[in-house]
Short mmCIF file of C-alpha atoms in Angstrom, two decimals:
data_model
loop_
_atom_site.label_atom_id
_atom_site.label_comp_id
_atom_site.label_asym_id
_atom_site.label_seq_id
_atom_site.Cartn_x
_atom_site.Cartn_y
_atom_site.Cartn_z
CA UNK A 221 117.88 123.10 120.13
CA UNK A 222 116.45 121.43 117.19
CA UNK A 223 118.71 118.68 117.40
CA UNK A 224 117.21 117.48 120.51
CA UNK A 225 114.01 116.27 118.49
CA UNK A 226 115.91 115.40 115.06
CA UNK A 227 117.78 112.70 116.66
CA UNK A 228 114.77 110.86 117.59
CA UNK A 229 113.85 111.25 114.05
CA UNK A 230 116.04 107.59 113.56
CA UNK A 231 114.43 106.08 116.05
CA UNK A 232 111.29 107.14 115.52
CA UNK A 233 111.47 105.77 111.69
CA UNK A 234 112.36 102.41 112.60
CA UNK A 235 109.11 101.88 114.75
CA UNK A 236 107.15 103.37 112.51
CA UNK A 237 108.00 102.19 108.90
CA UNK A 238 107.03 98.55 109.42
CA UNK A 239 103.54 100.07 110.46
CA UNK A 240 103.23 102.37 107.57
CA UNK A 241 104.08 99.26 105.44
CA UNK A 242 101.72 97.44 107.02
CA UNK A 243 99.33 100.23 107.00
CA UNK A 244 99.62 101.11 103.16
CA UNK A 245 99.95 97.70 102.28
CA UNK A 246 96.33 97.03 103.59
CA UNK A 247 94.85 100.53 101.48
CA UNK A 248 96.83 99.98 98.49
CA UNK A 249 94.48 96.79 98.53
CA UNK A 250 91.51 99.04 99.16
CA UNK A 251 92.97 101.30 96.32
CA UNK A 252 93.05 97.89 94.13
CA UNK A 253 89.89 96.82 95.29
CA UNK A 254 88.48 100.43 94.22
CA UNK A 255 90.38 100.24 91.18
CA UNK A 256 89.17 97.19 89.53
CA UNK A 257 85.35 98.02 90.83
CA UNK A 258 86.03 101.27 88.69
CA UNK A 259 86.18 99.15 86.26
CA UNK A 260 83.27 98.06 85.94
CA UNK A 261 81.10 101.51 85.88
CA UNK A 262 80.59 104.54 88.09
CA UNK A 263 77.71 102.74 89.98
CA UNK A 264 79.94 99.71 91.12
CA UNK A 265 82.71 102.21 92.58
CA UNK A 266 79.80 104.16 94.45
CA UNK A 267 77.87 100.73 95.81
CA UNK A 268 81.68 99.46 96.98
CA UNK A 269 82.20 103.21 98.97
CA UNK A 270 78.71 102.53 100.40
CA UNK A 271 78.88 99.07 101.40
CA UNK A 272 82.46 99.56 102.47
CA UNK A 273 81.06 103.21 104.64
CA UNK A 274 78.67 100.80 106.21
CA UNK A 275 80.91 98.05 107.57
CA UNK A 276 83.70 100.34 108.34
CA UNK A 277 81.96 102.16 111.23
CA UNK A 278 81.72 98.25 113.40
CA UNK A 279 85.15 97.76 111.71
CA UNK A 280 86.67 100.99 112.94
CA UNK A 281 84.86 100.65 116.25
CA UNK A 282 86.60 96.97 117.34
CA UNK A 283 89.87 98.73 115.95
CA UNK A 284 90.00 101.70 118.18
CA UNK A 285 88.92 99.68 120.96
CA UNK A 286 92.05 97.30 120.54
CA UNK A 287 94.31 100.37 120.27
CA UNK A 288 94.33 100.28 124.54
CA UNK A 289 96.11 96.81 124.06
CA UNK A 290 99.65 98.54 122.74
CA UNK A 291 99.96 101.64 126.00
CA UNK A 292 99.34 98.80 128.04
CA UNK A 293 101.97 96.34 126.73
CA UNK A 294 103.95 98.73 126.05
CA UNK A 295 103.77 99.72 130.19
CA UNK A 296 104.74 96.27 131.04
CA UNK A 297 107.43 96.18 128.35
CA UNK A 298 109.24 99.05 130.04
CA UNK A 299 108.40 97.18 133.52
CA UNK A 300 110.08 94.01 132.36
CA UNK A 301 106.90 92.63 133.53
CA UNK A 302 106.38 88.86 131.00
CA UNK A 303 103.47 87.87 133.19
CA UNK A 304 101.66 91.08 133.28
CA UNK A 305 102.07 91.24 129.47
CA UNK A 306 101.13 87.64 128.85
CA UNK A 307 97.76 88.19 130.73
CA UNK A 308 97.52 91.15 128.71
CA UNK A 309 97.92 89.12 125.50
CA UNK A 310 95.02 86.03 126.56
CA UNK A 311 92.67 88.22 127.75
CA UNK A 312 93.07 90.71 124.76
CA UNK A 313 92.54 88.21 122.42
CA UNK A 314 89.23 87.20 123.93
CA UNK A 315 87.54 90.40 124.68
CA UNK A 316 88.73 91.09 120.50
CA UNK A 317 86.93 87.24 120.07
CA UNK A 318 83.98 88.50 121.72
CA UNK A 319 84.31 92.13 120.55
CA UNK A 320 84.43 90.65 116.93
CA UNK A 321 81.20 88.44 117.41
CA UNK A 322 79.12 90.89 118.43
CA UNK A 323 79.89 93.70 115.79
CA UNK A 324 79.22 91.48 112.89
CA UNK A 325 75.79 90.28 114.41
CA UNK A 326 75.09 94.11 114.48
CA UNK A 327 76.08 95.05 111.66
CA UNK A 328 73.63 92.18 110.11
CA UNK A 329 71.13 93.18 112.18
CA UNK A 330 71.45 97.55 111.04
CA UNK A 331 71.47 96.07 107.49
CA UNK A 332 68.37 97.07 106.79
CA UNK A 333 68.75 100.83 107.47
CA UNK A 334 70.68 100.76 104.23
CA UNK A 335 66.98 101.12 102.40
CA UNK A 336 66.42 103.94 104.54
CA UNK A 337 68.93 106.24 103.76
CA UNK A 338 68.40 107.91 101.07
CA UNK A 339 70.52 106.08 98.63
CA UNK A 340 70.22 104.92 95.31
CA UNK A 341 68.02 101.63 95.24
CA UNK A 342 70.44 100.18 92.45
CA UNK A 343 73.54 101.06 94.81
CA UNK A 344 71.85 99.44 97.86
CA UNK A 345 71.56 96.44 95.48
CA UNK A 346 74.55 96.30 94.13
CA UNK A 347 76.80 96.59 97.70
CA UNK A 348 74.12 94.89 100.04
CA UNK A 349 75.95 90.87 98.94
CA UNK A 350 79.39 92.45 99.09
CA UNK A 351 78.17 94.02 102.56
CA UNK A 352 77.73 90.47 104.15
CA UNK A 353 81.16 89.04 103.05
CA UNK A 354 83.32 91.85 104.36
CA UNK A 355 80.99 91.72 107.52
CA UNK A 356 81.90 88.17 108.19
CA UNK A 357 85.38 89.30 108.09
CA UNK A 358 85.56 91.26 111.09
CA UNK A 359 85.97 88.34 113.56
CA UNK A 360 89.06 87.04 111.93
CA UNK A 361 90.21 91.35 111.62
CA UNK A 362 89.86 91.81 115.48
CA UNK A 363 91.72 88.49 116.44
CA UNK A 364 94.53 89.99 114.10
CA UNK A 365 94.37 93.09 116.15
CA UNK A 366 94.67 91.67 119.15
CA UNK A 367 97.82 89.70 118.13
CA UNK A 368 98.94 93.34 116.23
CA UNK A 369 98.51 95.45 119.33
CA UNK A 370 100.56 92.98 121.29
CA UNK A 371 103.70 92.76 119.16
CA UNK A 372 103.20 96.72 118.49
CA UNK A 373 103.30 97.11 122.39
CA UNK A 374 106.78 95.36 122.29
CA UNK A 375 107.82 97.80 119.71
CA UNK A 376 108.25 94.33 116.95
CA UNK A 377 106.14 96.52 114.72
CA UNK A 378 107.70 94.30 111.84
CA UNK A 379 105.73 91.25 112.40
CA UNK A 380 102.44 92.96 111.87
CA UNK A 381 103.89 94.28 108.64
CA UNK A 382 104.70 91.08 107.53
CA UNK A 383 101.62 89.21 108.24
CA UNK A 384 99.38 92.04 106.66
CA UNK A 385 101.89 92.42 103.15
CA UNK A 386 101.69 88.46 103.04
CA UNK A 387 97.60 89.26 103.31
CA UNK A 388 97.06 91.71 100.84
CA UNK A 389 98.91 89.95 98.13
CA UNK A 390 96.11 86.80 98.69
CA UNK A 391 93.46 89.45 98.74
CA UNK A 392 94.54 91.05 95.46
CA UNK A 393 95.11 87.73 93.21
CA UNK A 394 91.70 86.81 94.70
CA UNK A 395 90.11 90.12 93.35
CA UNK A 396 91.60 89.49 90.41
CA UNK A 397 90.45 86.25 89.92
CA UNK A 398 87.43 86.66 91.18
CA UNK A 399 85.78 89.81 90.29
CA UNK A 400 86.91 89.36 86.60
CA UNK A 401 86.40 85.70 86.67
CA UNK A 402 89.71 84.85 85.54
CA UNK A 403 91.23 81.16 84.59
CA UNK A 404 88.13 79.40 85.28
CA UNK A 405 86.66 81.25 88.27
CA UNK A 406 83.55 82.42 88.05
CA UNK A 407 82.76 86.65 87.81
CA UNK A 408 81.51 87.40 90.70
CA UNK A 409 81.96 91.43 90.28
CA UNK A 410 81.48 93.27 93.68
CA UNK A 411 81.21 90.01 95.71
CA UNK A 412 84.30 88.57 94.50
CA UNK A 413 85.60 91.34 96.02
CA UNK A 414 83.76 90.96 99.41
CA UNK A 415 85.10 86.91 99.22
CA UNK A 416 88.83 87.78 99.06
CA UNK A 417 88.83 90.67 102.18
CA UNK A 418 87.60 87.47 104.15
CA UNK A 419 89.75 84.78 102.87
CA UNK A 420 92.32 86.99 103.02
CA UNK A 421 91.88 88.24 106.68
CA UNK A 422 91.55 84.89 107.93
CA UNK A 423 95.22 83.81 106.43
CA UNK A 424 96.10 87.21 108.41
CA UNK A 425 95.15 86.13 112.17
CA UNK A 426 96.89 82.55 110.86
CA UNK A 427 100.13 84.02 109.37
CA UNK A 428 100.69 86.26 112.31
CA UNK A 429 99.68 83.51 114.98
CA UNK A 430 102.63 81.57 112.99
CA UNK A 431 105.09 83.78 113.27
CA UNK A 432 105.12 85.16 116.54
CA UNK A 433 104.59 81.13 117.81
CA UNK A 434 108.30 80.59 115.60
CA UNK A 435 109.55 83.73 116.92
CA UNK A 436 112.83 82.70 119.46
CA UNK A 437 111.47 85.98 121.86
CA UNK A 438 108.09 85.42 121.53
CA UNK A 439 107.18 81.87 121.81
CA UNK A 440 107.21 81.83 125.66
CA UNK A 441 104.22 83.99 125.07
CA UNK A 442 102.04 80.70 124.05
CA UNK A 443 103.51 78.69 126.68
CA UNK A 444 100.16 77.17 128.48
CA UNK A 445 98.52 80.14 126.79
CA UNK A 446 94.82 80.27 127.77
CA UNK A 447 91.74 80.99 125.12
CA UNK A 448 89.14 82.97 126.77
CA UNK A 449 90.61 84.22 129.94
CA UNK A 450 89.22 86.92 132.28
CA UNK A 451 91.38 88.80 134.74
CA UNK A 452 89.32 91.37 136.39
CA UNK A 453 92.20 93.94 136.69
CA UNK A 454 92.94 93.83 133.23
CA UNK A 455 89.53 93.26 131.40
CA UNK A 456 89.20 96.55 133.74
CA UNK A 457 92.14 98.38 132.28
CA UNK A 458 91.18 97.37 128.18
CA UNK A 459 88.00 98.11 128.97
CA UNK A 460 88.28 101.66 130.31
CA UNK A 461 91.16 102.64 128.13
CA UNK A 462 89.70 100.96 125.15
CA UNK A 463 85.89 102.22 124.68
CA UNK A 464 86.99 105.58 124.74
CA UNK A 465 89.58 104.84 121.99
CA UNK A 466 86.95 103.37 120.47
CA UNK A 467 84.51 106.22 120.84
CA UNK A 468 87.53 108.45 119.31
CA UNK A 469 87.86 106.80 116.25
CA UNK A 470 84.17 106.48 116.01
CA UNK A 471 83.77 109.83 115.88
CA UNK A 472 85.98 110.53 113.22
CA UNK A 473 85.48 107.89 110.91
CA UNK A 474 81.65 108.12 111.69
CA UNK A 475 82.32 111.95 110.75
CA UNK A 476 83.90 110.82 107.25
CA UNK A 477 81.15 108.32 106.30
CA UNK A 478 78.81 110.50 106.93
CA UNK A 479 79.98 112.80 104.24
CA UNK A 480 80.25 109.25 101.94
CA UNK A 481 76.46 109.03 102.54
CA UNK A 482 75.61 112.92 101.78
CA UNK A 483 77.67 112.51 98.77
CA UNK A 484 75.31 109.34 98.26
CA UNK A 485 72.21 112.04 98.06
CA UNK A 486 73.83 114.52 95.94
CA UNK A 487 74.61 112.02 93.19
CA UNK A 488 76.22 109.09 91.96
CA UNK A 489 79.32 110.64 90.03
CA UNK A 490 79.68 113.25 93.23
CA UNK A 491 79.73 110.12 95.50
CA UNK A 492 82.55 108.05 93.28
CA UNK A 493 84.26 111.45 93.29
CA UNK A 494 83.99 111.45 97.10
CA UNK A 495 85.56 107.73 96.80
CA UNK A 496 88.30 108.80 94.84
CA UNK A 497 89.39 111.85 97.23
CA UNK A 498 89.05 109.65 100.08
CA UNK A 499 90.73 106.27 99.14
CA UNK A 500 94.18 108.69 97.74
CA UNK A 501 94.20 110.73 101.19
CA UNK A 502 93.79 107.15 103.10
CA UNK A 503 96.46 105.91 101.83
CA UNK A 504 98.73 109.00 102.99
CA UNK A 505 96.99 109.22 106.37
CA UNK A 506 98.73 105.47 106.87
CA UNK A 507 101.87 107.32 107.13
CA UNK A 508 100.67 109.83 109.89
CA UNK A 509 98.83 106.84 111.45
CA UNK A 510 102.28 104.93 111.64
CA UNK A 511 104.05 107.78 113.60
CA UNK A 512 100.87 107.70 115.72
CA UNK A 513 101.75 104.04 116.61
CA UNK A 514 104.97 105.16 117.05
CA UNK A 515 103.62 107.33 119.56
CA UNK A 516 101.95 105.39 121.56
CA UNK A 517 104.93 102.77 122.16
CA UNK A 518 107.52 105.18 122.63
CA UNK A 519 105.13 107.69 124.99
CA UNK A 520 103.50 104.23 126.81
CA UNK A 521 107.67 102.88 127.56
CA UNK A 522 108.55 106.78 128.88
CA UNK A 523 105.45 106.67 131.39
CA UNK A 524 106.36 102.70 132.86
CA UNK A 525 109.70 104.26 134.04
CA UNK A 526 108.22 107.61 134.58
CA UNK A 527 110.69 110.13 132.21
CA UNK A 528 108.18 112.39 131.37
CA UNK A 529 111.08 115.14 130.47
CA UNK A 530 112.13 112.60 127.88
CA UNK A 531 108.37 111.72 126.81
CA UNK A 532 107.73 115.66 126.24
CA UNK A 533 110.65 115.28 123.82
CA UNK A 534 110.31 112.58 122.04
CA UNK A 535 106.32 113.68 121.55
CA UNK A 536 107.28 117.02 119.71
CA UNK A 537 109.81 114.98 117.47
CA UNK A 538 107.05 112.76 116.00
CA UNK A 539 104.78 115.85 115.80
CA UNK A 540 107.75 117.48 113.77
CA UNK A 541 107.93 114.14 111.69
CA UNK A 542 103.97 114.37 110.66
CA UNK A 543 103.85 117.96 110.00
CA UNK A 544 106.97 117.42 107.63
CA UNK A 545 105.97 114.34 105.40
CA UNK A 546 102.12 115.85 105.31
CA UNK A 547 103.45 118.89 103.80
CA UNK A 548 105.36 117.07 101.46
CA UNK A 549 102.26 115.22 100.75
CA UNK A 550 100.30 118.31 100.29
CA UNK A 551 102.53 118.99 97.47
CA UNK A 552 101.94 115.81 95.66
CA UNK A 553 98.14 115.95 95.61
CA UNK A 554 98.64 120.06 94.18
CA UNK A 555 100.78 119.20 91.40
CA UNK A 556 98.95 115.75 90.44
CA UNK A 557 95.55 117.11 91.21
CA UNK A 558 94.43 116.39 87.40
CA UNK A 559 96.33 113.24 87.19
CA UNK A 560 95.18 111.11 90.34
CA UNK A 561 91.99 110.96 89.38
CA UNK A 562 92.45 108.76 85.99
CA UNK A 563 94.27 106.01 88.11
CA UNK A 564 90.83 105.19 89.21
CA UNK A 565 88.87 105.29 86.07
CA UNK A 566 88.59 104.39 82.29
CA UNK A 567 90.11 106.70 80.35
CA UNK A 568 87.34 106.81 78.08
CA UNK A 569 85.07 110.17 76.80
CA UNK A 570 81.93 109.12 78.74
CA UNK A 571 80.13 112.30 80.28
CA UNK A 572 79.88 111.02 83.66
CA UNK A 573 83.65 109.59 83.69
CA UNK A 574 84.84 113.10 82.48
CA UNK A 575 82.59 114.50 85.39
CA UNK A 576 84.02 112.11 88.04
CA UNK A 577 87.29 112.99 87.10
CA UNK A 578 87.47 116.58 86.78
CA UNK A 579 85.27 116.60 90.93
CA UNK A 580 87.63 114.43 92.38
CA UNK A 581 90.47 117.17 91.16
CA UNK A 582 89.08 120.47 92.61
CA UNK A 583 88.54 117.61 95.83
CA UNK A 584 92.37 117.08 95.65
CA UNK A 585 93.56 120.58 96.21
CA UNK A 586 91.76 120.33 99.10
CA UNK A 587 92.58 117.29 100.61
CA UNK A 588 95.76 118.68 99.93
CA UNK A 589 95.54 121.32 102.80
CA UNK A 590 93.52 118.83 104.93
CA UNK A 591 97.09 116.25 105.26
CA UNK A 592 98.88 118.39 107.96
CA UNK A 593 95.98 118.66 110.26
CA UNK A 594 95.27 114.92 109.80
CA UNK A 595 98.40 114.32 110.52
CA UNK A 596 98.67 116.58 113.82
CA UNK A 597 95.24 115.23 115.39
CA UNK A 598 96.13 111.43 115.09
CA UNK A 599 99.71 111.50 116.43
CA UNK A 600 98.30 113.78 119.11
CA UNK A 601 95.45 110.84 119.83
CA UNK A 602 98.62 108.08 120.08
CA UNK A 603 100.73 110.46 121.95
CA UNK A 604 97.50 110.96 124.27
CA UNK A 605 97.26 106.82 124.54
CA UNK A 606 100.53 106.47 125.16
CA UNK A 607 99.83 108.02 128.70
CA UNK A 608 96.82 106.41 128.88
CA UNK A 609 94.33 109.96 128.79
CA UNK A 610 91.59 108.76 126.50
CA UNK A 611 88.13 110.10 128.47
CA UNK A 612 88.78 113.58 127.72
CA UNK A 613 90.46 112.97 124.14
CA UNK A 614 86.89 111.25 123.36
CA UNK A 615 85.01 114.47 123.87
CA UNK A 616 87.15 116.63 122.15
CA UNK A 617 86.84 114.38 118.96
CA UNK A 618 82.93 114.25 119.62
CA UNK A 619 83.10 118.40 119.69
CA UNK A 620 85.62 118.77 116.57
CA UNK A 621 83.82 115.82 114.18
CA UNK A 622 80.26 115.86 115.47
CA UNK A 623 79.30 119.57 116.78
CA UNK A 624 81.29 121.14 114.83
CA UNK A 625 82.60 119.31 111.35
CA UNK A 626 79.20 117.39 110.49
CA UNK A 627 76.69 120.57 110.73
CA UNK A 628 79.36 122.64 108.41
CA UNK A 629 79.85 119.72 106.39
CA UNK A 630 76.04 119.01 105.39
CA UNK A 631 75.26 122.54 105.70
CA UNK A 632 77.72 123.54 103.02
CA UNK A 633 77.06 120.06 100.83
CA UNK A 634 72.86 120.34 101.38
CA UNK A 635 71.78 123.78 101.34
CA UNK A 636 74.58 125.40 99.13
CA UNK A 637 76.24 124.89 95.86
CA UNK A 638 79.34 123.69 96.63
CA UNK A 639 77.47 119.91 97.19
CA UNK A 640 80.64 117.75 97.32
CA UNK A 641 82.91 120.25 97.86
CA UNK A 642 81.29 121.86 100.71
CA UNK A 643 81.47 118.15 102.34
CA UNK A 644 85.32 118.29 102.24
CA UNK A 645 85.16 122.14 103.50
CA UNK A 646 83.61 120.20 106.48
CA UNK A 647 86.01 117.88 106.75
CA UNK A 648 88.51 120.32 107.27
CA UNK A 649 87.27 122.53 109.73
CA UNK A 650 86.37 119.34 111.75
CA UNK A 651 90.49 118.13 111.18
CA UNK A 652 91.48 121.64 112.36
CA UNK A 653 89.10 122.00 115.67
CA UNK A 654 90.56 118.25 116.40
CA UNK A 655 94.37 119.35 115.87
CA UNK A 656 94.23 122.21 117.75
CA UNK A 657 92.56 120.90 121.03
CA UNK A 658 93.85 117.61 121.22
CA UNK A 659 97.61 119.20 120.42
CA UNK A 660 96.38 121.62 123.55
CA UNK A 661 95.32 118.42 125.77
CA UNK A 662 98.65 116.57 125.35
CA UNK A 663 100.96 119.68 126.38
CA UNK A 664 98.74 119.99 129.01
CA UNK A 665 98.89 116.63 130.65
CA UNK A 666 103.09 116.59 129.93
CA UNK A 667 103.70 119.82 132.00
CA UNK A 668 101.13 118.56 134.24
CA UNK A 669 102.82 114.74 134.65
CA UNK A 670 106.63 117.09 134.55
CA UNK A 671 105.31 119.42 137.53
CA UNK A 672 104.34 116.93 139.80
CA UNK A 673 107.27 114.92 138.86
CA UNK A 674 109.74 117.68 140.39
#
């Protein structure tokens, strides 16, 4: 019996390991860029969490919304349909143009708020000229997603991984040069560190434009390829799949940031604590986020030829996959609990370093437990794409992060003594409401699709 979901487990890891490359790749340069802010002091690492919390919300909005591009090439991939896909692909890559245009006006334009928040004035300071770099950046970010969903959709996860590894090594020997100010270039601290995320993304959108142009399969795809084209079928179909993919990851990461900016009122070493937790469980969610790609391809080819027996299947192998690796993971951030922390910080006997360090351990234990429920709710949210149910998927995350995570969370970090403990508290009950009932929703709609099948 079990071998009927272990021998997708092959399959299943070839899709997915060029996006977890990919995926890691791009937060180990996050981990970098926290790394050599830490550097600097305590109030650097909290003004980068902030400024980064601020941009991430438009960032993770245009993100989520380009996630309906990969069901729906995916769909015509299984059809055999080229045209179909290549009218996917042009008018993708506009609405992400246009989608990437407006966020970073708005995000200029919310700016402001930051003084309103309840945050440190010298924080707000120090992140508001790193703010407007990595805003800039999310133009050239979308068009990459556009061209990432696309090749995803065709299950060539590889060339995304490419194009991204090929990124993040320009982004880190730019930090490094300039927020140090090494071999002539100037120190520019936290904005050096804003300048290389947008040099770097723009050599992303050019190296991947490069190599799917050079690719033998895939350069019939920019044949008389048209810039700015609107098809009113297909607008219709990104549109309606996409801002409720959109709305679902901006209800979770909106959830998370919010506990970045409670953290932000508590204190400054709680809030680089915070940073700490949350950068190290990133960069294992990549690997859960990578099997929910996986998910989406391999449940979007099952529905365009309509095997839902098989797409049941192949569903409860990648949720066998997650639960697996995150419990593995689980027992990395237990035994390193008191380790993890110092990769992040000088090793030095200042009171508020010590402090840092010994929060973001008692944080670890329970990020630790939080991994498998991740894990579950995302590859339940790309299994849920893959057969295109997003409306409903949308409210349940609004329920799990927003009605129920957020009041627990600020309840427990506001009004009680756990402070940045109770904020992670919240984040867990939120991850385990959001497991639970989007798990629920999927096994729904399979035996629903499998009944009327028969």
């Amino acid at each position: 019996m079990i071998k009927n979901y272990t021998k997708e487990f092959s399959y299943n890891y070839k899709l997915a390991y060029p996006v977890i490359i990919g995926l890691v790749g791009h937060t180990l340069v996050q981990f970098v860029d926290n790394a050599m802010v830490g550097r600097l002091g305590t109030e650097e690492l909290a003004a980068i969490s902030l400024g980064n919390s601020f941009v991430f919300l438009a960032m993770s909005l245009g993100i989520g919304f380009s996630t309906a591009i990969t069901p729906l090439i995916a769909e015509s991939n299984a059809q055999k349909n080229f045209i179909k896909s290549k009218s996917i692909l042009e008018n993708s890559v506009t609405i992400c143009l246009i989608l990437g245009i407006f966020l970073t006006v708005g995000v200029f334009a919310l700016k402001p708020l930051l003084n309103s928040m309840g945050q440190s004035p010298n924080i707000v300071e120090l992140a508001n000229p790193y703010i407007n770099w990595v805003t800039l950046s999310l133009i050239p970010l979308l068009l990459f997603q556009s061209f990432k969903q696309f090749t995803d959709g065709l299950s060539l996860t590889k060339i995304s991984m490419i194009s991204t590894i090929i990124a993040n090594i320009i982004n880190v020997l730019l930090n490094y040069l300039l927020i140090y100010g090494k071999f002539g270039f100037p120190k520019l601290e936290l904005i050096g560190a804003g300048i290389g995320t947008f040099i770097s993304r723009i050599f992303m959108v050019l190296i991947i434009i490069y190599l799917i142009k050079n690719s033998g399969n895939l350069k019939k795809y920019f044949e008389n390829f048209k810039l700015l084209k609107f098809t009113k079928d297909i607008m219709s179909k990104i549109f309606n799949l996409g801002y409720p993919s959109a709305l679902q990851v901006l209800f979770e990461v909106g959830f998370f940031i919010s506990g970045i900016w409670v953290c932000g009122i508590i204190g400054t070493n709680e809030q680089a604590a915070n940073q700490i937790a949350l950068n190290l469980s990133t960069i294992t969610f990549m690997v859960a986020l990578g099997l929910s790609v996986t998910a989406t391809i391999r449940v979007g080819n099952q529905k365009g030829i309509n095997d839902f027996l098989n797409l049941k299947r192949i569903s409860i192998s990648i949720f066998l996959m997650v639960i697996l690796i995150e419990i593995f993971f689980a027992l990395v951030f237990i035994s390193l609990s008191d380790f993890l922390p110092w990769l992040y910080l000088e090793n030095v006997t200042k009171e508020d370093i010590i402090e840092t360090a010994n929060i973001s351990s008692k944080l670890l234990l329970i990020v630790a437990l939080l991994q498998i429920f991740d894990g579950i709710q995302i590859v339940a949210q790309g299994a849920l794409r893959g057969i295109q149910d997003v409306k409903i998927p949308s409210i349940i995350c609004f329920l799990s992060y927003i009605i129920i995570g957020l009041p627990v969370m600020v309840y427990l970090a506001l009004f009680t003594d756990l402070d940045v403990i109770g904020v992670w508290i919240g984040f867990l009950i939120g991850l385990i409401s959001a497991s639970i009932f989007l798990s629920m929703r999927f096994f729904y709609m399979c035996n629903l699709y499998i009944k009327n099948e028969k």
